[in-house]
Amino acid sequence: MARKLTFRQAVNEALRQEMRRDPTVILLGEDIAGGKGSPGEQDAWGGDMGITKGLIGEFGERRVIDTPISESAFIGAAVGAATSGLRPVAELMFVDFMGVCFDQIFNQAAKFRYMFGGKAKTPVVIRTQMGAGYRAAAQHSQCLYPLFTHIPGLKCVVPSGAYDCKGLLTQAIRDDDPVIFFEHKLLYDVAEDVPEEQYTIPFGEANVVREGNDVTIVALARMVSFAKTAAETLAKEGIDCEVIDPRTTSPLDLDTILESVRRTGRLVVVDEAHPRCNMAADIAAQVAEQAFGALRAPPRMVTAPHTPVPFSPSLEDLFVPSPEKIATAVREARAYKA
Amino acid sequence: MNPSIRAVTVPKWGMAMSEGKVTRWLVAEGAAVGPGVEIVDVESTKIASAIEAPVVGVLRRRVATEGATLPVGGLLGVIADASVADADLDAFVAGFKVEAVAADDGAGAPAPTYVEVGGNRLRYLAMGDGGIPVVLIHGFGGDLENWLFNQPALAASRRAIALDLPGHGGSSKAVGAGDVATLAAAVAGLLVALDVGKAHLVGHSLGGAVAARVAIDHPEAAAALSLIASAGLGPEIDGAYLQEFIAAGRRRELGAALGKLFADPALVTGDMINNVLKSKRLDGATEALTAIAVGSFPGGRQAWVMRDRLAGLTIPVQAIFGAEDRIIPTAHAAGLPSHIIAGAGHMVHMEKAAEVNRLIGGLV
């Protein structure tokens, strides 16, 4: 039965239900129990965003493990546990901190299946927060999924809503490869219908959020709702947009995007990541290479600028792509004459 | 207000529908219309369908323009006798107010609920009151929303209950041997739990076989039997479709499979595909469908043909098929009081809803 859950509750429920179903699922991270060792404050916190709140009460300290503030240590521990029979889900607060454990992720977890000839599996999930708009400044606001998408051997999930979040996180935990699961901070309080039952959404299957015939908009994570808003505005102007949410950047469902662009002839990609080597650049390049003949206008990219995320609120608001910027790009693509 | 003036409004197809788009007018102003005459095509995000004239009269005004989007209950057009003055019609249109219709989570909208039957949790949706209740049983891979064009119309003059079979929709996923008898036992249990007494059992496809089995095993529970594109009437079925449906985990594959169910595959919308995918993705759903395919349709043949046993029933029975059914041969209707409806496929109750509703309503 479906009821409204926020994105935050959807993460918590996916973890809780999968921990009930599979005793090998464990959680690690900073403050994910919270207040450990302080009398009366057990489970006060549930991580910096309160995502894992309540889980230590049901599953105990052996399965919900508060770690020291050492990302390289607990991500390494999670990867090691995954290679020896557990299904760890590590929470690494902000993706911006991932740099201190790149070796564990890029050179260890991502390589085991390949270097051991397919005989090793590494079923680890690293949940992490991303995104600007939280007034958290340059070191806590980036959208770094393109970095991880670049690495063969990692799967990257960028959910845009609570329904997808629960199904994709359940899939991530059951998946035998390392999965980086990106949660946009500004989506946590957005609610939608989510079934009580467990379900999985396959990786590499885009969601066609809105069907249309004039322009294809590809958007990720928080940008999906912005693209929908832009599409509704543009519909009133007689421009019929298709909105595609790839849901995972690796694997990427390029087929759905190509099929759409072959129909519309126009592509706008919206990506909150910095513009160089991001998903917008990647998708635009692949479409240009594989569907050049179908394009009736150059692909357009709506992205954040190539600067750190500003701390000034007014500048931060300008930094993030907006529905208005998306609509402008669509109008330009529509009006383009060779 | 002149009582002979009747509004034609946007219907509410399913729980989530809040507005409909007028795609095409099918008759001109001034045309004589009546029940059975389709006057306008309307689409929701879920599906498109033609709307029939609710009463006999003349279509005097086409109020909604093609391409316009109206709320549920919004005024599409006006039917009245030719004698009604234009001024009265204009006053009617000007004074028309959309009655608030509860959308998705609005208060008062009928919502599905659950009942425990033999350790299974079954989901059902009940509407309407009185009369001989009608119980709507969907087919393989379907759910209670398959009746979205039928249940509200039938509920206007009787209690109408649509259910999710075990393994489907919001019902729990245990299906035992997956055979028709097991599913029929669950439905019989639901009828007892809901204190239905005698019902007109209406089943589509696999649900038809289930309805018939309930009537055979529990004659006291069946007042009549409407078998729509029904299984159980002969051994043939498109076994490849069943396998394709089970295997389709992605949008494209599922869209291709669902297209086989309709005479007009364009009726398969993205929303319809997404809703079916949502059901199929639930833990245990694929296993349940597989078990039912093995238990009810082993080797792509129907395991349970009940033609002889139907002859022993003393209640009214009818078979309804779409002439372009690609899943179960329409020839299976032979020997039963039957209606073969042109321009419809396996989902005849969706494609030609008004006609099917009339046939169901007319049986008892």
XYZ file of C-alpha atoms in Angstrom:
702
model
C 0.000 0.000 0.000
C 1.315 3.355 -0.949
C 1.409 6.300 1.402
C 3.302 9.553 1.350
C 6.900 9.317 2.540
C 9.599 11.911 2.391
C 12.838 11.078 0.636
C 14.454 10.933 4.104
C 11.868 8.409 5.341
C 12.257 6.408 2.139
C 15.996 5.957 2.777
C 15.323 4.935 6.360
C 12.600 2.458 5.346
C 14.714 0.899 2.594
C 17.536 0.337 5.094
C 15.220 -0.955 7.825
C 13.345 -3.410 5.600
C 16.469 -4.763 3.949
C 18.171 -5.162 7.358
C 15.156 -7.176 8.511
C 15.236 -9.329 5.385
C 18.986 -9.866 5.212
C 21.033 -10.262 8.424
C 24.288 -9.570 6.540
C 23.330 -5.914 5.971
C 25.198 -3.614 8.363
C 25.533 0.169 8.589
C 28.661 2.196 9.288
C 29.237 5.916 9.517
C 29.798 8.976 11.600
C 27.086 9.545 14.198
C 24.663 7.197 12.425
C 23.573 5.969 15.848
C 24.459 9.244 17.485
C 25.335 10.046 21.046
C 26.872 6.622 21.539
C 28.427 6.335 24.958
C 26.469 9.269 26.324
C 23.862 8.080 28.830
C 20.356 8.935 27.665
C 21.453 10.089 24.279
C 21.574 6.778 22.424
C 20.044 7.289 19.021
C 19.628 10.992 19.512
C 20.873 11.866 16.085
C 20.816 9.237 13.317
C 23.537 10.820 11.221
C 23.979 14.502 10.427
C 20.629 14.542 8.600
C 18.750 12.117 10.877
C 18.437 9.519 8.124
C 19.322 6.446 10.194
C 17.396 7.529 13.271
C 15.778 4.618 15.089
C 17.795 1.877 13.431
C 20.188 1.224 16.310
C 17.187 0.634 18.552
C 15.944 -2.190 16.305
C 19.242 -3.666 15.121
C 21.745 -2.851 17.878
C 25.361 -1.753 17.929
C 26.700 -4.782 16.080
C 24.789 -3.796 12.924
C 24.632 -0.017 13.280
C 28.205 1.020 13.850
C 29.221 4.529 14.838
C 32.696 5.162 13.507
C 35.479 7.604 14.312
C 35.773 10.650 12.062
C 38.082 8.859 9.669
C 36.499 8.288 6.269
C 39.502 6.410 4.947
C 39.208 3.943 7.841
C 35.501 3.192 7.807
C 35.128 3.179 4.018
C 38.081 0.787 3.898
C 36.423 -1.317 6.607
C 33.167 -1.365 4.653
C 34.923 -2.454 1.451
C 36.773 -5.179 3.355
C 33.576 -6.380 5.034
C 31.906 -6.548 1.628
C 34.617 -8.806 0.276
C 34.165 -11.156 3.219
C 30.445 -11.829 3.187
C 28.614 -8.807 4.562
C 26.560 -6.199 2.727
C 27.694 -2.961 4.350
C 25.984 0.359 3.768
C 28.364 3.154 4.731
C 27.208 6.722 5.194
C 29.831 9.235 4.193
C 28.121 12.464 5.203
C 29.085 14.803 2.373
C 30.442 13.632 -0.957
C 32.866 16.554 -0.698
C 34.791 14.518 1.920
C 35.227 11.531 -0.361
C 38.691 12.667 -1.416
C 40.368 11.186 1.626
C 39.242 7.671 0.683
C 39.610 7.612 -3.087
C 42.077 4.726 -2.934
C 39.600 2.519 -1.069
C 36.900 3.335 -3.629
C 38.672 3.877 -6.963
C 41.551 1.473 -6.658
C 40.229 -1.210 -4.322
C 36.426 -1.629 -4.350
C 36.063 -0.772 -8.040
C 38.825 -3.160 -9.121
C 38.289 -6.380 -7.158
C 35.793 -8.074 -9.463
C 37.974 -7.246 -12.482
C 41.384 -8.089 -11.014
C 40.229 -11.352 -9.436
C 38.824 -12.568 -12.736
C 35.184 -12.213 -11.704
C 35.672 -14.448 -8.661
C 35.366 -11.643 -6.090
C 32.318 -9.540 -5.402
C 32.171 -6.309 -3.422
C 28.563 -5.616 -2.425
C 29.175 -2.333 -0.639
C 26.939 0.747 -0.783
C 28.287 4.182 0.036
C 25.471 6.637 0.744
C 26.449 10.260 0.576
C 24.879 13.724 0.454
C 25.339 16.230 -2.306
C 24.018 19.440 -3.736
C 23.953 23.190 -3.337
C 21.211 25.296 -1.801
C 21.789 24.213 1.795
C 23.877 27.254 2.745
C 26.721 24.898 3.571
C 29.445 26.550 1.511
C 32.059 25.281 -0.919
C 33.202 22.180 0.982
C 29.726 20.697 1.627
C 27.718 21.477 -1.504
C 29.198 19.857 -4.583
C 27.556 17.373 -6.962
C 30.507 15.063 -7.566
C 28.778 12.094 -9.197
C 30.661 12.672 -12.488
C 33.940 11.773 -10.735
C 32.583 8.370 -9.727
C 30.744 7.791 -13.003
C 34.162 8.026 -14.649
C 35.431 4.912 -12.882
C 34.631 1.494 -14.391
C 33.527 -0.891 -11.665
C 31.428 1.608 -9.735
C 27.679 2.020 -10.083
C 26.275 5.496 -9.466
C 22.699 6.270 -8.411
C 21.205 9.784 -8.384
C 17.550 9.478 -7.311
C 15.138 12.367 -7.867
C 12.302 11.374 -5.533
C 11.182 9.162 -2.648
C 9.636 6.345 -4.744
C 12.749 5.903 -6.856
C 14.954 6.339 -3.789
C 13.490 3.363 -1.920
C 13.542 1.027 -4.918
C 17.012 2.057 -6.055
C 18.533 1.811 -2.567
C 17.063 -1.670 -2.097
C 18.533 -2.630 -5.467
C 21.867 -1.061 -4.460
C 22.086 -3.164 -1.299
C 21.236 -6.383 -3.168
C 23.656 -5.555 -5.999
C 26.959 -7.427 -5.918
C 29.024 -4.434 -7.092
C 30.065 -1.280 -5.261
C 27.358 1.377 -5.526
C 27.709 5.077 -4.727
C 24.280 6.386 -3.749
C 23.926 10.183 -4.010
C 21.233 11.866 -1.912
C 20.497 15.484 -2.709
C 20.153 17.401 0.557
C 17.305 19.542 -0.737
C 15.198 16.497 -1.640
C 15.107 15.034 1.889
C 11.819 16.703 2.850
C 10.016 16.140 -0.463
C 7.246 13.531 -0.141
C 5.501 11.287 -2.635
C 3.615 7.982 -2.769
C 5.834 5.086 -1.712
C 4.616 1.474 -1.308
C 4.996 -0.140 2.110
C 6.227 -3.312 0.458
C 9.821 -3.761 -0.647
C 10.566 -3.342 -4.347
C 13.565 -2.813 -6.573
C 14.166 -0.564 -9.568
C 16.755 -1.875 -12.027
C 19.866 0.188 -12.684
C 20.266 1.603 -16.184
C 16.530 2.162 -16.672
C 15.623 5.817 -17.220
C 12.271 7.173 -16.112
C 10.331 9.111 -18.714
C 8.900 11.679 -16.340
C 6.915 13.523 -18.986
C 6.215 12.581 -22.580
C 6.592 15.181 -25.307
C 7.590 15.619 -28.930
C 9.389 18.949 -29.336
C 12.451 18.956 -27.077
C 14.121 16.268 -24.925
C 15.211 17.459 -21.482
C 17.492 15.087 -19.560
C 17.808 15.995 -15.887
C 19.232 14.385 -12.763
C 18.339 14.355 -9.062
C 16.973 17.730 -7.887
C 17.050 19.056 -11.440
C 14.244 16.676 -12.473
C 11.588 18.691 -10.638
C 13.068 21.909 -12.077
C 12.844 20.416 -15.568
C 9.210 19.449 -14.933
C 8.424 22.997 -13.812
C 10.091 24.372 -16.937
C 8.196 21.893 -19.117
C 4.882 23.017 -17.628
C 5.722 26.660 -18.320
C 6.800 25.804 -21.857
C 3.642 23.768 -22.495
C 1.653 26.977 -22.111
C 3.822 28.459 -24.873
C 3.090 25.485 -27.114
C 6.456 23.740 -26.607
C 5.953 20.080 -25.760
C 8.911 18.775 -23.740
C 9.877 15.204 -22.925
C 11.619 14.967 -19.544
C 13.923 12.007 -18.930
C 15.459 11.113 -15.569
C 18.270 8.570 -16.077
C 18.138 7.648 -12.355
C 21.594 6.076 -12.584
C 24.612 7.674 -14.275
C 26.467 4.366 -14.329
C 25.054 2.357 -15.962
C 23.461 5.040 -18.132
C 20.297 4.314 -20.130
C 21.466 6.014 -23.304
C 18.919 4.078 -25.398
C 15.955 5.905 -23.880
C 17.665 9.257 -24.447
C 18.590 8.434 -28.052
C 15.122 7.136 -28.829
C 13.666 10.399 -27.553
C 16.152 12.677 -29.353
C 15.545 10.822 -32.619
C 11.907 11.871 -32.230
C 12.377 15.452 -30.980
C 15.655 16.405 -32.699
C 16.539 18.666 -29.777
C 18.378 17.980 -26.515
C 18.801 19.999 -23.331
C 20.754 18.352 -20.488
C 20.429 19.770 -16.982
C 23.159 18.937 -14.506
C 23.898 20.588 -11.152
C 27.539 19.441 -11.372
C 30.314 21.719 -12.612
C 30.289 21.935 -16.413
C 33.631 20.333 -17.328
C 33.472 16.555 -17.766
C 30.033 16.346 -16.153
C 26.986 14.286 -17.123
C 25.673 17.068 -19.360
C 28.903 17.021 -21.369
C 28.955 13.230 -21.420
C 25.349 12.810 -22.557
C 25.564 15.635 -25.114
C 28.718 14.087 -26.580
C 27.255 10.599 -26.794
C 24.068 11.879 -28.415
C 26.068 13.985 -30.883
C 28.145 10.949 -31.795
C 25.276 8.488 -32.125
C 22.333 10.589 -33.286
C 23.992 13.500 -35.103
C 21.710 13.124 -38.099
C 18.611 13.455 -35.934
C 19.694 16.702 -34.269
C 17.980 19.846 -35.504
C 19.845 22.092 -33.035
C 23.081 21.834 -31.063
C 22.647 20.029 -27.726
C 22.443 22.577 -24.904
C 23.841 22.139 -21.411
C 22.340 23.854 -18.374
C 24.820 23.433 -15.538
C 26.351 25.119 -12.534
C 29.321 27.363 -13.437
C 32.950 26.279 -13.213
C 33.450 27.808 -9.773
C 33.291 26.565 -6.203
C 29.804 26.768 -4.657
C 29.500 30.292 -3.184
C 28.619 30.797 0.476
C 26.779 34.053 -0.227
C 23.109 32.960 -0.383
C 22.265 35.192 -3.310
C 25.248 33.893 -5.287
C 24.489 30.296 -4.309
C 20.961 30.702 -5.642
C 22.374 31.975 -8.928
C 24.873 29.097 -9.024
C 22.205 26.378 -9.206
C 20.411 25.869 -12.558
C 16.849 27.172 -12.306
C 13.585 26.332 -14.104
C 13.916 29.709 -15.844
C 17.396 28.882 -17.168
C 16.134 25.511 -18.362
C 13.164 27.125 -20.119
C 15.464 29.623 -21.813
C 17.718 26.845 -23.092
C 14.702 24.948 -24.423
C 13.393 28.042 -26.204
C 16.821 28.602 -27.775
C 17.004 24.984 -28.915
C 13.522 25.281 -30.365
C 14.261 28.539 -32.162
C 17.620 27.436 -33.576
C 18.053 27.750 -37.318
C 21.104 26.259 -38.960
C -33.338 25.416 -14.849
C -34.783 23.320 -17.650
C -34.700 19.685 -16.487
C -34.341 18.353 -20.021
C -30.889 19.946 -20.336
C -28.136 17.462 -19.482
C -24.463 18.234 -18.996
C -21.797 15.925 -20.417
C -18.846 16.133 -18.066
C -15.293 14.816 -17.749
C -15.540 11.437 -15.955
C -13.183 10.293 -13.221
C -11.267 7.251 -14.410
C -9.348 5.868 -11.483
C -8.263 7.312 -8.214
C -5.504 9.602 -9.429
C -7.366 11.322 -12.265
C -7.958 15.012 -11.646
C -8.315 16.345 -15.187
C -8.921 15.203 -18.736
C -7.911 16.530 -22.137
C -10.393 16.774 -24.985
C -8.728 15.180 -27.983
C -11.519 15.067 -30.560
C -15.206 15.693 -30.992
C -16.852 12.775 -32.764
C -20.255 14.310 -33.578
C -21.364 17.748 -34.717
C -23.594 20.168 -32.844
C -27.162 19.397 -33.737
C -26.598 15.650 -34.043
C -29.072 13.268 -32.471
C -27.280 11.261 -29.791
C -28.058 8.726 -27.108
C -26.564 5.888 -25.111
C -24.284 3.884 -27.380
C -23.275 6.956 -29.382
C -19.710 8.084 -28.725
C -19.587 11.844 -28.793
C -16.119 12.937 -27.690
C -12.646 11.478 -27.087
C -11.020 12.374 -23.779
C -7.644 11.342 -22.426
C -6.154 11.302 -18.959
C -2.469 10.747 -18.329
C -3.392 7.102 -17.850
C -5.588 6.265 -20.815
C -7.816 7.644 -23.545
C -11.418 6.714 -24.133
C -14.530 7.890 -25.938
C -17.409 9.260 -23.917
C -20.930 8.223 -24.798
C -24.008 10.362 -24.627
C -25.572 9.773 -21.199
C -29.150 10.373 -22.453
C -31.141 10.541 -25.671
C -31.296 14.015 -27.149
C -29.529 16.428 -29.416
C -25.944 17.529 -28.842
C -26.738 21.230 -28.649
C -23.434 22.642 -27.499
C -19.813 21.511 -27.770
C -18.548 23.618 -24.889
C -14.988 22.287 -24.527
C -12.671 22.901 -27.438
C -10.378 20.235 -28.823
C -7.023 20.338 -27.031
C -8.513 21.885 -23.890
C -7.768 20.368 -20.480
C -10.677 20.327 -18.017
C -10.971 19.231 -14.397
C -12.895 16.076 -13.591
C -16.553 17.130 -13.638
C -15.795 19.939 -16.111
C -18.404 20.700 -18.782
C -17.707 19.058 -22.138
C -21.011 19.677 -23.835
C -24.747 19.947 -23.432
C -27.483 17.576 -24.582
C -31.089 18.746 -24.757
C -34.221 18.333 -26.826
C -34.352 20.267 -30.069
C -37.186 22.298 -28.583
C -35.112 23.840 -25.786
C -34.439 27.529 -26.443
C -30.888 28.680 -27.140
C -31.174 31.252 -24.366
C -31.858 28.462 -21.856
C -28.794 26.580 -23.079
C -26.611 29.659 -22.779
C -27.883 30.235 -19.258
C -27.163 26.602 -18.389
C -23.589 26.820 -19.702
C -22.992 30.173 -18.001
C -24.361 28.904 -14.708
C -22.576 25.542 -14.754
C -20.360 24.896 -11.763
C -17.879 22.049 -11.504
C -18.783 19.965 -8.508
C -15.759 19.388 -6.362
C -14.600 15.885 -7.109
C -12.158 14.409 -4.668
C -8.841 13.731 -6.368
C -6.092 11.384 -5.297
C -5.996 11.879 -1.545
C -9.037 14.074 -1.172
C -11.616 13.226 1.431
C -14.539 11.157 0.219
C -12.793 9.532 -2.717
C -13.201 5.770 -2.555
C -9.857 4.289 -1.542
C -8.725 0.677 -1.680
C -8.667 -1.183 1.596
C -7.480 -4.558 2.842
C -8.973 -7.716 4.278
C -7.284 -10.816 5.667
C -8.397 -14.036 3.987
C -6.784 -17.322 4.942
C -3.505 -15.682 5.932
C -3.399 -13.546 2.778
C -3.883 -9.817 2.741
C -6.180 -8.951 -0.157
C -6.698 -5.434 -1.461
C -10.105 -4.377 -2.752
C -12.002 -1.259 -3.699
C -15.709 -0.965 -2.945
C -18.086 1.595 -4.433
C -21.843 2.049 -4.514
C -24.650 0.421 -2.574
C -27.571 -1.945 -2.965
C -28.741 -4.166 -5.767
C -27.093 -7.453 -6.555
C -23.421 -6.687 -5.907
C -21.034 -7.040 -8.805
C -17.553 -8.423 -8.102
C -14.842 -7.560 -10.632
C -11.898 -9.960 -11.004
C -8.958 -8.845 -13.160
C -6.744 -11.030 -15.338
C -3.136 -12.238 -15.250
C -0.787 -9.394 -14.299
C -3.633 -6.933 -13.777
C -5.120 -5.268 -10.737
C -8.294 -3.573 -9.598
C -7.476 -0.432 -11.586
C -8.179 -2.412 -14.769
C -11.857 -1.725 -14.040
C -11.491 2.044 -13.850
C -13.901 2.582 -16.757
C -16.391 0.021 -15.454
C -16.576 0.134 -11.697
C -17.853 3.717 -11.266
C -20.537 3.191 -13.931
C -21.680 -0.110 -12.431
C -21.595 1.353 -8.922
C -24.178 3.966 -9.883
C -26.927 1.419 -9.246
C -25.366 -1.354 -7.153
C -22.496 -2.246 -4.865
C -19.411 -2.828 -7.022
C -16.276 -4.448 -5.610
C -13.008 -4.767 -7.488
C -10.219 -6.833 -5.982
C -6.570 -7.679 -6.458
C -6.041 -11.425 -6.868
C -3.303 -12.990 -4.697
C 0.106 -12.165 -6.218
C -1.240 -9.016 -7.862
C -1.453 -5.282 -7.173
C -1.551 -4.574 -3.460
C -2.456 -8.126 -2.388
C 0.086 -10.390 -0.734
C 2.226 -12.529 -2.966
C 1.538 -16.084 -1.783
C -0.303 -17.955 -4.558
C 0.227 -21.575 -3.528
C 0.142 -23.812 -6.589
C -0.885 -20.824 -8.719
C -3.857 -22.708 -10.107
C -7.365 -21.419 -10.741
C -8.764 -23.308 -7.733
C -6.382 -21.586 -5.314
C -7.234 -18.137 -6.657
C -10.950 -18.952 -6.616
C -10.713 -20.018 -2.975
C -9.193 -16.637 -2.124
C -11.998 -14.803 -3.930
C -14.647 -16.949 -2.217
C -12.996 -16.133 1.115
C -13.085 -12.428 0.311
C -16.803 -12.602 -0.499
C -17.461 -14.185 2.887
C -15.236 -11.682 4.685
C -17.046 -8.771 3.041
C -20.450 -10.342 3.706
C -21.359 -10.091 0.037
C -23.801 -13.011 -0.098
C -24.824 -13.535 -3.718
C -22.926 -11.594 -6.337
C -22.776 -11.142 -10.076
C -19.249 -12.383 -10.721
C -17.438 -10.599 -13.524
C -14.033 -11.880 -14.545
C -11.566 -10.857 -17.212
C -9.185 -13.389 -18.770
C -7.674 -15.455 -15.934
C -10.182 -13.681 -13.687
C -12.987 -15.129 -15.805
C -11.810 -18.638 -15.071
C -11.557 -17.698 -11.397
C -15.097 -16.265 -11.407
C -16.441 -19.413 -13.047
C -14.643 -21.616 -10.571
C -16.143 -19.646 -7.677
C -19.591 -20.115 -9.205
C -19.016 -23.850 -9.648
C -17.529 -24.433 -6.189
C -19.917 -22.070 -4.378
C -23.198 -21.959 -6.305
C -24.787 -20.114 -3.410
C -22.425 -17.169 -3.958
C -23.139 -16.584 -7.654
C -26.146 -14.731 -9.012
C -24.734 -14.417 -12.544
C -21.499 -14.819 -14.450
C -20.001 -12.428 -17.002
C -16.904 -13.882 -18.629
C -14.877 -11.221 -20.422
C -12.154 -12.406 -22.821
C -12.207 -15.282 -20.423
C -9.832 -18.094 -19.754
C -11.281 -21.495 -18.919
C -13.282 -21.897 -22.121
C -10.708 -23.721 -24.228
C -7.108 -24.857 -24.105
C -5.522 -22.202 -26.341
C -3.881 -19.034 -25.015
C -0.949 -16.920 -26.204
C 1.626 -18.507 -23.928
C 4.376 -16.327 -25.407
C 2.567 -13.241 -24.125
C 2.561 -14.626 -20.584
C 6.307 -15.224 -20.748
C 6.977 -11.790 -22.269
C 4.910 -10.106 -19.582
C 6.727 -11.931 -16.790
C 10.158 -11.234 -18.271
C 9.525 -7.541 -19.030
C 11.308 -5.643 -16.263
C 11.791 -2.512 -18.296
C 9.578 0.104 -19.857
C 10.217 -0.703 -23.503
C 9.708 -4.459 -23.218
C 6.604 -4.064 -21.107
C 5.129 -1.465 -23.467
C 5.538 -3.886 -26.372
C 3.895 -6.697 -24.401
C 0.973 -4.538 -23.230
C 0.365 -3.380 -26.803
C -0.804 -6.898 -27.627
C -3.719 -6.475 -25.242
C -5.400 -3.701 -27.204
C -6.833 -3.446 -30.706
C -5.249 0.008 -30.688
C -1.796 -0.260 -29.065
C -1.635 3.561 -28.911
C -3.884 3.279 -25.855
C -0.883 2.041 -23.877
C 0.385 5.222 -22.206
C 3.609 5.795 -20.334
C 1.607 6.100 -17.128
C -0.032 2.731 -17.716
C 3.354 1.105 -18.256
C 4.771 2.769 -15.133
C 1.837 1.591 -13.017
C 2.228 -2.001 -14.175
C 5.988 -1.782 -13.574
C 5.368 -0.527 -10.046
C 3.340 -3.662 -9.320
C 5.801 -5.959 -11.022
C 8.774 -4.553 -9.085
C 7.329 -5.464 -5.692
C 9.237 -8.236 -3.958
C 7.622 -11.584 -4.754
C 5.531 -10.319 -7.691
C 7.574 -12.012 -10.417
C 7.666 -15.270 -8.473
C 3.882 -15.110 -7.997
C 3.258 -14.476 -11.704
C 5.605 -17.306 -12.607
C 3.810 -19.664 -10.231
C 0.426 -18.709 -11.711
C 1.716 -19.174 -15.257
C 2.972 -22.636 -14.307
C -0.106 -23.545 -12.277
C -2.790 -22.197 -14.588
C -1.150 -22.180 -18.028
C 1.521 -24.921 -18.048
C 3.328 -25.129 -21.364
C 1.347 -22.183 -22.692
C -1.962 -24.086 -22.550
C -4.923 -23.564 -20.267
C -4.902 -26.222 -17.574
C -8.474 -25.804 -16.501
C -11.245 -25.834 -19.135
C -14.651 -25.696 -17.531
C -17.021 -25.689 -20.490
C -18.850 -28.866 -19.364
C -19.261 -27.685 -15.819
C -20.611 -24.295 -16.905
C -23.478 -26.138 -18.581
C -24.557 -27.324 -15.157
C -25.036 -23.805 -13.811
C -28.576 -22.481 -13.639
C -27.598 -18.806 -13.346
C -27.378 -16.359 -16.280
C -23.996 -16.635 -18.013
C -22.577 -14.498 -20.820
C -19.289 -14.336 -22.663
C -17.940 -11.030 -23.955
C -14.930 -10.877 -26.267
C -13.173 -8.218 -28.310
C -13.160 -9.247 -31.946
C -9.427 -8.511 -32.162
C -8.356 -10.436 -29.069
C -4.780 -11.672 -29.623
C -4.430 -13.504 -26.304
C -7.413 -15.878 -26.136
C -9.291 -16.939 -29.294
C -12.741 -15.376 -29.600
C -13.893 -18.790 -30.842
C -13.874 -19.850 -27.192
C -17.147 -17.919 -26.789
C -18.940 -20.425 -29.031
C -21.767 -22.270 -27.360
C -22.338 -19.593 -24.721
C -24.641 -16.595 -24.918
C -21.982 -14.287 -26.261
C -21.189 -10.809 -27.499
C -18.235 -10.200 -29.812
C -17.402 -6.508 -29.839
C -15.735 -5.014 -32.907
C -12.757 -2.679 -32.600
C -11.561 -4.115 -29.309
C -8.814 -6.491 -28.261
C -8.219 -8.499 -25.096
C -8.884 -5.447 -22.874
C -12.377 -5.090 -24.315
C -13.695 -3.752 -21.002
C -11.290 -0.811 -21.289
C -11.515 -0.238 -25.025
C -15.302 -0.490 -25.269
C -16.203 0.230 -21.675
C -19.678 1.653 -22.202
C -20.808 -1.333 -24.237
C -19.345 -3.822 -21.764
C -20.929 -1.929 -18.863
C -24.308 -2.148 -20.568
C -23.921 -5.887 -21.090
C -22.868 -6.457 -17.487
C -25.692 -4.291 -16.173
C -28.199 -5.984 -18.443
C -27.485 -9.585 -17.441
C -29.371 -9.468 -14.139
